[in-house]
Amino acid sequence: MAGPYAMRMKMLAKPVLCACLAGLSLVGSADARVLSIGQDSNQEAANQRRQRGQNLPVREIERRVIPRVPGAQYLGFDYDPGTDIYTLKFLRNGSVIWVDADGRTGNIIRRTGN
């Protein structure tokens, strides 16, 4: 026969597990907020530089770069305010292609993938 504490442990297992899962879900949502804030600040930096005439609008960069990657599906871009580089992401035949473009000129700096 089980000891008197075995029953109490079984009764505590479910609430403790639920509390742990709830705590983890809060941590996950905080990480998502930080990631979102980081993306917003990058977009804001790109917008400010564009308004000051330092960078081309992203649509102009896309207009210049997308035709240079024929047969690929354009997925979107990231912007690095520290380097003024837009990284455009493409998908072709299951392979990911990254194209780095200068935010000031729209010129392609680097291309990785097939």
GROMACS .gro file of C-alpha atoms in nm:
model
  114
    1MET     CA    1   0.000   0.000   0.000
    2ALA     CA    2   0.128   0.349  -0.084
    3GLY     CA    3   0.235   0.582   0.191
    4PRO     CA    4   0.023   0.883   0.297
    5TYR     CA    5   0.242   1.124   0.098
    6ALA     CA    6   0.200   0.940  -0.235
    7MET     CA    7  -0.162   1.059  -0.266
    8ARG     CA    8  -0.068   1.421  -0.190
    9MET     CA    9   0.207   1.413  -0.454
   10LYS     CA   10  -0.039   1.292  -0.719
   11MET     CA   11  -0.279   1.570  -0.625
   12LEU     CA   12  -0.004   1.834  -0.654
   13ALA     CA   13   0.135   1.717  -0.988
   14LYS     CA   14  -0.139   1.862  -1.207
   15PRO     CA   15  -0.151   2.214  -1.054
   16VAL     CA   16   0.229   2.240  -1.052
   17LEU     CA   17   0.245   2.131  -1.417
   18CYS     CA   18  -0.024   2.385  -1.513
   19ALA     CA   19   0.160   2.663  -1.329
   20CYS     CA   20   0.486   2.578  -1.509
   21LEU     CA   21   0.316   2.577  -1.848
   22ALA     CA   22   0.146   2.908  -1.775
   23GLY     CA   23   0.478   3.060  -1.675
   24LEU     CA   24   0.643   2.938  -1.995
   25SER     CA   25   0.365   3.082  -2.208
   26LEU     CA   26   0.423   3.424  -2.050
   27VAL     CA   27   0.795   3.406  -2.125
   28GLY     CA   28   0.720   3.312  -2.486
   29SER     CA   29   0.488   3.608  -2.536
   30ALA     CA   30   0.746   3.844  -2.386
   31ASP     CA   31   1.005   3.715  -2.636
   32ALA     CA   32   0.758   3.777  -2.918
   33ARG     CA   33   0.703   4.135  -2.797
   34VAL     CA   34   1.078   4.199  -2.786
   35LEU     CA   35   1.116   4.059  -3.137
   36SER     CA   36   0.827   4.274  -3.258
   37ILE     CA   37   0.976   4.585  -3.097
   38GLY     CA   38   1.309   4.510  -3.266
   39GLN     CA   39   1.140   4.482  -3.604
   40ASP     CA   40   0.946   4.803  -3.544
   41SER     CA   41   1.263   4.993  -3.457
   42ASN     CA   42   1.434   4.866  -3.774
   43GLN     CA   43   1.136   4.976  -3.982
   44GLU     CA   44   1.133   5.313  -3.810
   45ALA     CA   45   1.506   5.360  -3.873
   46ALA     CA   46   1.459   5.272  -4.241
   47ASN     CA   47   1.167   5.513  -4.268
   48GLN     CA   48   1.361   5.799  -4.107
   49ARG     CA   49   1.658   5.750  -4.340
   50ARG     CA   50   1.428   5.736  -4.640
   51GLN     CA   51   1.257   6.061  -4.535
   52ARG     CA   52   1.594   6.234  -4.499
   53GLY     CA   53   1.689   6.117  -4.849
   54GLN     CA   54   1.962   5.887  -4.722
   55ASN     CA   55   1.794   5.564  -4.835
   56LEU     CA   56   1.583   5.462  -5.130
   57PRO     CA   57   1.226   5.351  -5.055
   58VAL     CA   58   1.208   4.975  -5.008
   59ARG     CA   59   0.967   4.948  -5.304
   60GLU     CA   60   1.236   5.100  -5.527
   61ILE     CA   61   1.493   4.853  -5.399
   62GLU     CA   62   1.249   4.567  -5.463
   63ARG     CA   63   1.184   4.703  -5.814
   64ARG     CA   64   1.557   4.688  -5.886
   65VAL     CA   65   1.640   4.355  -5.720
   66ILE     CA   66   1.343   4.123  -5.783
   67PRO     CA   67   1.392   4.107  -6.163
   68ARG     CA   68   1.754   4.000  -6.100
   69VAL     CA   69   1.633   3.675  -5.937
   70PRO     CA   70   1.421   3.519  -6.216
   71GLY     CA   71   1.201   3.219  -6.139
   72ALA     CA   72   1.212   3.279  -5.764
   73GLN     CA   73   0.927   3.364  -5.531
   74TYR     CA   74   0.990   3.683  -5.335
   75LEU     CA   75   0.921   3.631  -4.963
   76GLY     CA   76   1.006   3.967  -4.808
   77PHE     CA   77   1.292   4.168  -4.664
   78ASP     CA   78   1.481   4.261  -4.348
   79TYR     CA   79   1.662   4.586  -4.284
   80ASP     CA   80   1.978   4.634  -4.078
   81PRO     CA   81   2.004   5.000  -3.969
   82GLY     CA   82   2.363   4.951  -3.857
   83THR     CA   83   2.482   4.876  -4.209
   84ASP     CA   84   2.200   5.026  -4.422
   85ILE     CA   85   2.158   4.688  -4.589
   86TYR     CA   86   1.828   4.537  -4.700
   87THR     CA   87   1.827   4.157  -4.719
   88LEU     CA   88   1.565   4.033  -4.963
   89LYS     CA   89   1.461   3.669  -4.927
   90PHE     CA   90   1.355   3.447  -5.218
   91LEU     CA   91   1.255   3.082  -5.263
   92ARG     CA   92   1.330   2.880  -5.578
   93ASN     CA   93   1.303   2.501  -5.615
   94GLY     CA   94   1.307   2.453  -5.238
   95SER     CA   95   1.623   2.661  -5.193
   96VAL     CA   96   1.637   2.992  -5.010
   97ILE     CA   97   1.820   3.280  -5.175
   98TRP     CA   98   1.927   3.591  -4.984
   99VAL     CA   99   2.018   3.907  -5.170
  100ASP     CA  100   2.178   4.195  -4.980
  101ALA     CA  101   2.119   4.539  -5.130
  102ASP     CA  102   2.266   4.874  -5.034
  103GLY     CA  103   1.990   5.091  -4.888
  104ARG     CA  104   2.140   5.409  -5.033
  105THR     CA  105   2.190   5.295  -5.394
  106GLY     CA  106   1.983   4.978  -5.433
  107ASN     CA  107   2.290   4.798  -5.570
  108ILE     CA  108   2.327   4.429  -5.495
  109ILE     CA  109   2.614   4.375  -5.253
  110ARG     CA  110   2.597   3.999  -5.197
  111ARG     CA  111   2.390   3.702  -5.298
  112THR     CA  112   2.380   3.364  -5.126
  113GLY     CA  113   2.192   3.050  -5.225
  114ASN     CA  114   2.085   2.912  -5.559
   0.00000   0.00000   0.00000
